């Protein structure tokens, strides 16, 4: 199979390409990535000389380039996005361009060449679960996005759904929860806190740390995408989440401190994120219909993640400086 991956030098895209080549070594991948601040060109150097891998630096908004690449493939797996909620609060404009118009550009080209489209989306499109409830998002949960990031992702999902209904595009969507694991940018919670602990810095916990997330080890997510690509029903959406369900940030951070052998004195409570959501995902549809379920527990996933960041400090040292500069500017803005 010849596959176009968008955003393959970001966190999940990198993990997915490594996973795919390990399990489908005869497939051919074209990786289209703009190399934004979130990409790391060194992530996939192992494939540089492979005849089955081609990297193209470019923008998913470039209609001519997208048309040319789409004409060569049978499947597109669309990861490329502006992905950080805090950056979308700082400046939403790029989120509309990349996440909405970029997806629309890809959809048009996929339709033209009858290419199967898999859209990577997020549980954030569903809004927020009440703090004291045991509810979970599922495929039938109405969309109710809170941040400019999730509004842009929700819009992209709606375009995918509209292309399925109106034009019979051969497409599927996955809405997954918070991924964690190797190659995640140090702007995000776990890499930020692991690297802060390594550097002897404080851990800035938003609000009282009571918001919850549903943590999904990235390799489990890659297996879920594979299941949907190979066995999923065209036109369907699948929700993907972790084994434990909603975990409060403060509980996750205490687990992290334990894994890293540190006490809680480095925790520092800071101003809350505006419109701070809570997430937990019911993944029974993908389990019942496609036989997928997560393998990693939060304990095994956290240990693997900590080990990777401790052993690969050169990978995050440079990008961390930029991430912390961003946070300084954001807190000065007092959004
Ligand atoms: P990321 O920010 O780590 O990587 C995004 C990648 O897309 C980068 O390599 C970047 O250079 C590329 N990119 C950005 N704009 C582009 C453009 N205009 N043209 C081409 N390439 C562009 O993101 P991630 O965490 O790997 O997320 C990947 C996808 O998964 C996103 O669509 C995101 O919404 C979704 N998602 C992420 C999570 C998570 O926890 N990380 C959870 C649910 C869904
Ligand atoms: O739910 C899926 C989403 O998960 C994806 O769609 C997004 O692309 C991805 O970035 C992630 O979004 P979050 O906003 O949940 O991730 P983030 O790592 O920014 O924050 C996780 C939680 O930790 C959130 O409740 C905010 C909190 N937090 C985050 C940072 C960076 C802190 O308390 N302190 C911090 O410094």
Short mmCIF file of C-alpha atoms and ligand atoms in Angstrom, two decimals:
data_model
loop_
_atom_site.label_atom_id
_atom_site.label_comp_id
_atom_site.label_asym_id
_atom_site.label_seq_id
_atom_site.Cartn_x
_atom_site.Cartn_y
_atom_site.Cartn_z
CA UNK A 1 0.00 0.00 0.00
CA UNK A 2 1.20 3.55 -0.71
CA UNK A 3 0.25 5.93 2.12
CA UNK A 4 0.38 9.71 2.55
CA UNK A 5 1.00 10.68 6.17
CA UNK A 6 0.53 14.34 7.11
CA UNK A 7 2.38 15.71 10.14
CA UNK A 8 4.63 12.66 10.37
CA UNK A 9 7.45 14.48 12.15
CA UNK A 10 5.26 15.45 15.10
CA UNK A 11 4.63 13.33 18.17
CA UNK A 12 1.97 10.83 17.10
CA UNK A 13 2.92 10.87 13.40
CA UNK A 14 6.50 9.88 14.24
CA UNK A 15 5.35 7.03 16.48
CA UNK A 16 2.87 5.92 13.84
CA UNK A 17 5.41 5.79 10.99
CA UNK A 18 7.83 3.78 13.16
CA UNK A 19 4.99 1.45 14.17
CA UNK A 20 3.74 1.06 10.58
CA UNK A 21 7.13 0.20 9.07
CA UNK A 22 7.74 -2.30 11.88
CA UNK A 23 4.49 -4.09 11.12
CA UNK A 24 4.08 -3.39 7.37
CA UNK A 25 7.66 -3.17 6.07
CA UNK A 26 6.67 -3.46 2.40
CA UNK A 27 4.37 -0.43 2.39
CA UNK A 28 5.48 2.93 1.02
CA UNK A 29 5.05 6.13 3.02
CA UNK A 30 5.17 9.74 1.85
CA UNK A 31 5.47 12.04 4.88
CA UNK A 32 4.21 15.59 4.25
CA UNK A 33 5.20 17.92 7.08
CA UNK A 34 5.61 21.70 7.26
CA UNK A 35 8.29 21.38 9.98
CA UNK A 36 6.61 23.77 12.42
CA UNK A 37 8.06 24.27 15.91
CA UNK A 38 6.33 20.97 16.87
CA UNK A 39 8.25 18.82 14.37
CA UNK A 40 11.67 17.30 14.85
CA UNK A 41 13.45 16.46 11.57
CA UNK A 42 15.75 14.02 13.38
CA UNK A 43 12.90 11.74 14.48
CA UNK A 44 12.89 9.51 11.40
CA UNK A 45 16.50 9.62 10.18
CA UNK A 46 16.58 5.81 10.32
CA UNK A 47 14.35 5.74 7.19
CA UNK A 48 16.20 8.47 5.25
CA UNK A 49 17.80 6.03 2.82
CA UNK A 50 14.88 3.65 2.58
CA UNK A 51 13.28 3.33 -0.89
CA UNK A 52 9.94 2.94 0.95
CA UNK A 53 10.08 6.35 2.65
CA UNK A 54 9.90 9.85 1.19
CA UNK A 55 9.87 13.06 3.20
CA UNK A 56 8.29 16.15 1.65
CA UNK A 57 8.60 19.50 3.42
CA UNK A 58 5.38 21.34 2.69
CA UNK A 59 2.10 22.73 3.87
CA UNK A 60 -1.23 20.87 3.77
CA UNK A 61 -2.70 24.20 2.61
CA UNK A 62 -0.64 24.03 -0.62
CA UNK A 63 -3.26 22.79 -3.10
CA UNK A 64 -0.80 22.09 -5.92
CA UNK A 65 1.55 20.04 -3.74
CA UNK A 66 -1.31 18.19 -2.02
CA UNK A 67 -2.86 17.35 -5.41
CA UNK A 68 0.44 16.00 -6.70
CA UNK A 69 1.05 13.81 -3.62
CA UNK A 70 -2.53 12.59 -3.34
CA UNK A 71 -2.44 11.38 -6.97
CA UNK A 72 0.26 8.86 -5.93
CA UNK A 73 -1.38 7.15 -2.92
CA UNK A 74 -4.23 4.82 -1.89
CA UNK A 75 -4.61 6.04 1.70
CA UNK A 76 -4.04 9.26 3.63
CA UNK A 77 -3.65 9.29 7.42
CA UNK A 78 -4.08 12.90 8.46
CA UNK A 79 -2.24 13.89 11.66
CA UNK A 80 -1.04 17.40 10.73
CA UNK A 81 -2.50 20.06 12.99
CA UNK A 82 -1.71 22.82 15.38
CA UNK A 83 -2.18 20.70 18.48
CA UNK A 84 -1.59 22.74 21.64
CA UNK A 85 -4.57 24.20 23.53
CA UNK A 86 -2.47 26.86 25.32
CA UNK A 87 -1.07 28.12 21.99
CA UNK A 88 -4.61 28.32 20.58
CA UNK A 89 -5.51 30.56 23.51
CA UNK A 90 -2.46 32.73 22.74
CA UNK A 91 -3.32 33.02 19.01
CA UNK A 92 -6.14 31.03 17.35
CA UNK A 93 -5.55 32.13 13.72
CA UNK A 94 -3.11 29.41 12.65
CA UNK A 95 -5.44 26.78 14.16
CA UNK A 96 -8.21 27.84 11.79
CA UNK A 97 -5.86 27.81 8.80
CA UNK A 98 -4.13 24.47 9.39
CA UNK A 99 -6.80 22.47 11.18
CA UNK A 100 -9.83 23.62 9.20
CA UNK A 101 -8.62 24.84 5.79
CA UNK A 102 -5.73 22.36 5.68
CA UNK A 103 -8.10 19.45 6.28
CA UNK A 104 -10.49 20.85 3.66
CA UNK A 105 -7.62 21.02 1.12
CA UNK A 106 -6.75 17.37 1.77
CA UNK A 107 -10.40 16.27 1.57
CA UNK A 108 -10.83 17.86 -1.87
CA UNK A 109 -7.74 16.11 -3.22
CA UNK A 110 -8.69 12.76 -1.65
CA UNK A 111 -12.10 13.00 -3.29
CA UNK A 112 -10.57 13.83 -6.68
CA UNK A 113 -8.33 10.72 -6.64
CA UNK A 114 -10.71 8.45 -4.68
CA UNK A 115 -8.18 8.05 -1.85
CA UNK A 116 -9.24 6.44 1.45
CA UNK A 117 -9.05 9.12 4.17
CA UNK A 118 -8.39 8.52 7.86
CA UNK A 119 -8.79 11.60 10.03
CA UNK A 120 -7.06 11.81 13.41
CA UNK A 121 -9.22 13.78 15.81
CA UNK A 122 -9.55 14.34 19.51
CA UNK A 123 -11.92 13.77 22.43
CA UNK A 124 -11.72 17.55 23.04
CA UNK A 125 -14.40 18.12 20.36
CA UNK A 126 -16.99 16.80 22.86
CA UNK A 127 -16.37 19.57 25.41
CA UNK A 128 -16.09 18.77 29.10
CA UNK A 129 -17.34 16.16 31.57
CA UNK A 130 -18.71 17.55 34.86
CA UNK A 131 -16.02 17.30 37.54
CA UNK A 132 -17.98 15.00 39.88
CA UNK A 133 -19.61 12.78 37.29
CA UNK A 134 -18.68 9.30 36.05
CA UNK A 135 -19.78 10.14 32.47
CA UNK A 136 -17.65 9.29 29.48
CA UNK A 137 -17.57 10.58 25.90
CA UNK A 138 -18.71 8.17 23.20
CA UNK A 139 -19.39 8.30 19.47
CA UNK A 140 -22.90 9.66 20.14
CA UNK A 141 -21.81 12.53 22.42
CA UNK A 142 -22.79 15.90 20.88
CA UNK A 143 -19.97 18.21 19.85
CA UNK A 144 -19.37 21.10 22.29
CA UNK A 145 -15.77 22.36 21.91
CA UNK A 146 -14.33 24.79 24.48
CA UNK A 147 -11.00 26.09 23.12
CA UNK A 148 -10.04 27.54 19.73
CA UNK A 149 -8.01 24.33 19.22
CA UNK A 150 -10.96 22.02 19.84
CA UNK A 151 -13.33 24.27 17.86
CA UNK A 152 -10.99 24.01 14.87
CA UNK A 153 -10.70 20.21 15.28
CA UNK A 154 -14.51 19.96 15.59
CA UNK A 155 -14.87 21.95 12.39
CA UNK A 156 -12.44 19.63 10.59
CA UNK A 157 -14.44 16.60 11.81
CA UNK A 158 -17.63 18.17 10.48
CA UNK A 159 -16.03 18.64 7.06
CA UNK A 160 -14.91 15.00 7.01
CA UNK A 161 -18.44 13.91 7.96
CA UNK A 162 -19.98 16.20 5.33
CA UNK A 163 -17.66 14.80 2.62
CA UNK A 164 -18.70 11.27 3.65
CA UNK A 165 -22.41 12.10 3.51
CA UNK A 166 -22.49 14.41 0.50
CA UNK A 167 -19.75 13.04 -1.75
CA UNK A 168 -19.45 9.45 -0.43
CA UNK A 169 -15.78 10.00 0.46
CA UNK A 170 -14.23 6.75 1.74
CA UNK A 171 -13.32 8.09 5.18
CA UNK A 172 -13.11 7.17 8.85
CA UNK A 173 -12.42 9.24 11.99
CA UNK A 174 -10.85 8.41 15.35
CA UNK A 175 -11.43 10.68 18.36
CA UNK A 176 -8.79 9.80 20.89
CA UNK A 177 -7.84 10.97 24.35
CA UNK A 178 -4.53 12.39 25.68
CA UNK A 179 -1.58 10.53 24.17
CA UNK A 180 1.71 10.23 25.99
CA UNK A 181 5.04 8.56 25.26
CA UNK A 182 8.30 9.20 23.34
CA UNK A 183 8.76 12.18 20.97
CA UNK A 184 6.10 14.46 22.53
CA UNK A 185 6.99 18.15 22.52
CA UNK A 186 8.04 19.49 25.97
CA UNK A 187 5.22 22.05 25.87
CA UNK A 188 2.77 19.25 26.84
CA UNK A 189 2.13 18.21 30.45
CA UNK A 190 4.13 14.99 30.84
CA UNK A 191 7.28 15.92 28.84
CA UNK A 192 7.21 19.38 30.43
CA UNK A 193 7.05 17.95 33.95
CA UNK A 194 9.53 15.10 33.36
CA UNK A 195 12.06 17.55 31.90
CA UNK A 196 11.42 20.04 34.72
CA UNK A 197 12.10 17.30 37.28
CA UNK A 198 15.34 16.35 35.47
CA UNK A 199 16.34 20.05 35.47
CA UNK A 200 15.37 20.53 39.14
CA UNK A 201 12.57 23.00 38.31
CA UNK A 202 9.07 23.48 39.74
CA UNK A 203 5.98 21.78 38.28
CA UNK A 204 3.37 24.44 37.37
CA UNK A 205 0.01 22.73 38.03
CA UNK A 206 -2.98 24.65 36.60
CA UNK A 207 -5.69 25.50 39.17
CA UNK A 208 -5.81 22.90 41.93
CA UNK A 209 -4.85 20.00 39.63
CA UNK A 210 -8.39 18.60 39.88
CA UNK A 211 -9.09 18.47 36.13
CA UNK A 212 -8.93 15.00 34.63
CA UNK A 213 -7.64 13.46 31.43
CA UNK A 214 -7.82 9.93 29.97
CA UNK A 215 -4.22 8.86 29.27
CA UNK A 216 -3.50 6.69 26.23
CA UNK A 217 0.01 5.37 25.57
CA UNK A 218 0.90 6.40 22.01
CA UNK A 219 1.69 2.85 20.84
CA UNK A 220 -1.82 1.76 21.87
CA UNK A 221 -3.16 4.66 19.80
CA UNK A 222 -1.09 3.54 16.77
CA UNK A 223 -2.61 0.04 17.08
CA UNK A 224 -6.10 1.58 17.21
CA UNK A 225 -5.48 3.58 14.02
CA UNK A 226 -4.15 0.42 12.35
CA UNK A 227 -7.31 -1.48 13.38
CA UNK A 228 -9.56 1.22 11.89
CA UNK A 229 -7.52 1.44 8.67
CA UNK A 230 -7.55 -2.33 8.16
CA UNK A 231 -10.94 -3.32 9.62
CA UNK A 232 -12.96 -0.14 10.25
CA UNK A 233 -16.27 0.51 8.55
CA UNK A 234 -16.21 3.35 6.02
CA UNK A 235 -18.11 6.41 7.24
CA UNK A 236 -17.73 5.50 10.92
CA UNK A 237 -16.21 7.28 13.90
CA UNK A 238 -14.36 5.40 16.66
CA UNK A 239 -13.52 6.76 20.12
CA UNK A 240 -10.17 5.66 21.58
CA UNK A 241 -9.05 5.96 25.21
CA UNK A 242 -6.79 4.48 27.87
CA UNK A 243 -7.26 1.63 30.36
CA UNK A 244 -7.81 3.77 33.44
CA UNK A 245 -10.35 6.38 32.25
CA UNK A 246 -10.32 9.87 33.76
CA UNK A 247 -7.34 10.55 36.05
CA UNK A 248 -7.02 13.84 37.95
CA UNK A 249 -3.89 15.80 36.98
CA UNK A 250 -2.70 15.92 40.58
CA UNK A 251 -2.97 12.12 40.90
CA UNK A 252 -1.03 11.64 37.66
CA UNK A 253 1.66 14.06 38.85
CA UNK A 254 1.99 12.24 42.18
CA UNK A 255 2.41 8.95 40.26
CA UNK A 256 5.06 10.63 38.11
CA UNK A 257 6.95 11.92 41.16
CA UNK A 258 6.92 8.42 42.62
CA UNK A 259 8.28 6.87 39.40
CA UNK A 260 11.05 9.52 39.36
CA UNK A 261 11.81 9.12 43.09
CA UNK A 262 10.94 12.74 44.02
CA UNK A 263 8.81 14.26 46.77
CA UNK A 264 5.90 16.67 46.26
CA UNK A 265 7.76 19.85 47.26
CA UNK A 266 8.32 20.82 43.58
CA UNK A 267 4.56 21.14 42.93
CA UNK A 268 3.53 24.77 42.39
CA UNK A 269 -0.12 25.71 41.84
CA UNK A 270 -0.49 28.42 39.16
CA UNK A 271 -3.33 30.28 37.41
CA UNK A 272 -5.85 27.96 35.77
CA UNK A 273 -6.28 27.54 32.00
CA UNK A 274 -9.43 29.36 30.76
CA UNK A 275 -12.27 26.95 29.88
CA UNK A 276 -10.32 24.07 31.42
CA UNK A 277 -12.04 20.81 30.40
CA UNK A 278 -12.23 17.25 31.79
CA UNK A 279 -12.10 14.15 29.59
CA UNK A 280 -12.82 10.45 29.82
CA UNK A 281 -13.53 8.16 26.87
CA UNK A 282 -15.71 5.07 26.41
CA UNK A 283 -13.93 2.89 23.82
CA UNK A 284 -16.37 -0.05 23.81
CA UNK A 285 -17.30 0.42 20.12
CA UNK A 286 -13.76 -0.11 18.80
CA UNK A 287 -13.30 -2.99 21.25
CA UNK A 288 -16.56 -4.75 20.31
CA UNK A 289 -16.39 -4.12 16.57
CA UNK A 290 -12.67 -4.23 15.80
CA UNK A 291 -11.20 -6.13 18.77
CA UNK A 292 -8.89 -3.28 19.85
CA UNK A 293 -8.10 -2.53 23.47
CA UNK A 294 -5.20 -0.75 25.18
CA UNK A 295 -2.30 -2.84 26.47
CA UNK A 296 -0.40 -0.28 28.55
CA UNK A 297 -1.55 0.52 32.09
CA UNK A 298 -0.83 4.04 33.32
CA UNK A 299 1.97 2.56 35.47
CA UNK A 300 3.73 0.72 32.60
CA UNK A 301 3.21 3.60 30.18
CA UNK A 302 4.53 6.19 32.66
CA UNK A 303 7.63 4.12 33.39
CA UNK A 304 8.36 3.67 29.65
CA UNK A 305 7.82 7.41 29.06
CA UNK A 306 10.05 8.53 31.94
CA UNK A 307 12.79 6.12 30.81
CA UNK A 308 12.69 7.53 27.27
CA UNK A 309 12.92 11.22 28.32
CA UNK A 310 15.67 10.52 30.83
CA UNK A 311 17.68 8.61 28.19
CA UNK A 312 17.04 11.12 25.38
CA UNK A 313 17.73 14.48 26.99
CA UNK A 314 19.46 15.88 23.89
CA UNK A 315 16.16 15.34 22.03
CA UNK A 316 14.21 17.77 24.25
CA UNK A 317 16.84 20.22 25.57
CA UNK A 318 16.66 22.65 22.58
CA UNK A 319 12.90 22.58 22.04
CA UNK A 320 12.29 22.99 25.77
CA UNK A 321 13.87 26.46 25.71
CA UNK A 322 11.39 27.58 23.05
CA UNK A 323 8.47 26.00 24.95
CA UNK A 324 9.36 27.80 28.18
CA UNK A 325 9.75 31.11 26.26
CA UNK A 326 6.21 30.56 24.95
CA UNK A 327 4.87 30.01 28.48
CA UNK A 328 6.56 33.20 29.71
CA UNK A 329 4.88 35.22 26.95
CA UNK A 330 1.51 33.53 27.57
CA UNK A 331 1.55 34.24 31.30
CA UNK A 332 2.56 37.88 30.63
CA UNK A 333 -0.51 38.17 28.37
CA UNK A 334 -2.74 37.08 31.33
CA UNK A 335 -5.45 35.65 29.00
P1 LIG B 1 2.19 17.65 17.10
O1 LIG B 1 1.92 19.10 17.36
O2 LIG B 1 3.21 16.95 17.90
O3 LIG B 1 2.61 17.47 15.57
C1 LIG B 1 1.94 18.12 14.52
C2 LIG B 1 2.75 17.93 13.25
O4 LIG B 1 2.02 18.51 12.16
C3 LIG B 1 4.13 18.61 13.27
O5 LIG B 1 5.10 17.75 12.75
C4 LIG B 1 3.93 19.83 12.38
O6 LIG B 1 5.11 20.26 11.73
C5 LIG B 1 2.90 19.32 11.39
N1 LIG B 1 2.12 20.41 10.79
C6 LIG B 1 1.50 21.42 11.45
N2 LIG B 1 0.91 22.25 10.57
C7 LIG B 1 1.14 21.74 9.33
C8 LIG B 1 0.78 22.13 8.02
N3 LIG B 1 0.05 23.24 7.81
N4 LIG B 1 1.16 21.36 6.98
C9 LIG B 1 1.91 20.24 7.19
N5 LIG B 1 2.30 19.83 8.41
C10 LIG B 1 1.91 20.56 9.47
O7 LIG B 1 0.79 16.94 17.19
P2 LIG B 1 0.42 15.50 17.78
O8 LIG B 1 0.30 15.59 19.23
O9 LIG B 1 1.30 14.49 17.15
O10 LIG B 1 -1.05 15.35 17.19
C11 LIG B 1 -1.27 14.77 15.92
C12 LIG B 1 -2.77 14.77 15.63
O11 LIG B 1 -3.45 14.04 16.64
C13 LIG B 1 -3.40 16.16 15.62
O12 LIG B 1 -4.35 16.20 14.60
C14 LIG B 1 -4.06 16.28 16.99
O13 LIG B 1 -5.19 17.13 16.93
C15 LIG B 1 -4.48 14.84 17.22
N6 LIG B 1 -4.58 14.44 18.63
C16 LIG B 1 -3.50 14.55 19.47
C17 LIG B 1 -3.60 14.10 20.78
C18 LIG B 1 -2.46 14.19 21.75
O14 LIG B 1 -2.65 13.88 22.92
N7 LIG B 1 -1.26 14.58 21.32
C19 LIG B 1 -4.80 13.54 21.23
C20 LIG B 1 -5.89 13.49 20.35
C21 LIG B 1 -5.76 13.90 19.04
O1 LIG B 2 -7.50 15.16 24.87
C1 LIG B 2 -6.72 15.13 23.72
C2 LIG B 2 -5.85 16.36 23.66
O2 LIG B 2 -4.79 16.19 24.59
C3 LIG B 2 -5.27 16.61 22.26
O3 LIG B 2 -6.32 16.85 21.37
C4 LIG B 2 -4.29 17.77 22.27
O4 LIG B 2 -3.68 17.90 21.00
C5 LIG B 2 -3.22 17.50 23.31
O5 LIG B 2 -2.33 18.60 23.40
C6 LIG B 2 -3.86 17.24 24.67
O6 LIG B 2 -4.49 18.44 25.15
P1 LIG B 2 -4.45 18.85 26.71
O7 LIG B 2 -4.81 20.26 26.80
O8 LIG B 2 -5.20 17.88 27.52
O9 LIG B 2 -2.88 18.61 27.00
P2 LIG B 2 -1.81 19.40 27.88
O10 LIG B 2 -0.60 18.53 27.96
O11 LIG B 2 -1.64 20.79 27.42
O12 LIG B 2 -2.48 19.46 29.33
C7 LIG B 2 -2.87 18.27 30.03
C8 LIG B 2 -3.47 18.68 31.35
O13 LIG B 2 -2.44 19.21 32.21
C9 LIG B 2 -4.51 19.79 31.26
O14 LIG B 2 -5.51 19.56 32.24
C10 LIG B 2 -3.74 21.06 31.60
C11 LIG B 2 -2.72 20.56 32.60
N1 LIG B 2 -1.43 21.28 32.58
C12 LIG B 2 -0.75 21.37 31.40
C13 LIG B 2 0.48 22.00 31.36
C14 LIG B 2 1.25 22.11 30.04
C15 LIG B 2 -0.88 21.78 33.77
O15 LIG B 2 -1.49 21.66 34.85
N2 LIG B 2 0.34 22.40 33.72
C16 LIG B 2 1.04 22.54 32.56
O16 LIG B 2 2.15 23.12 32.56
#
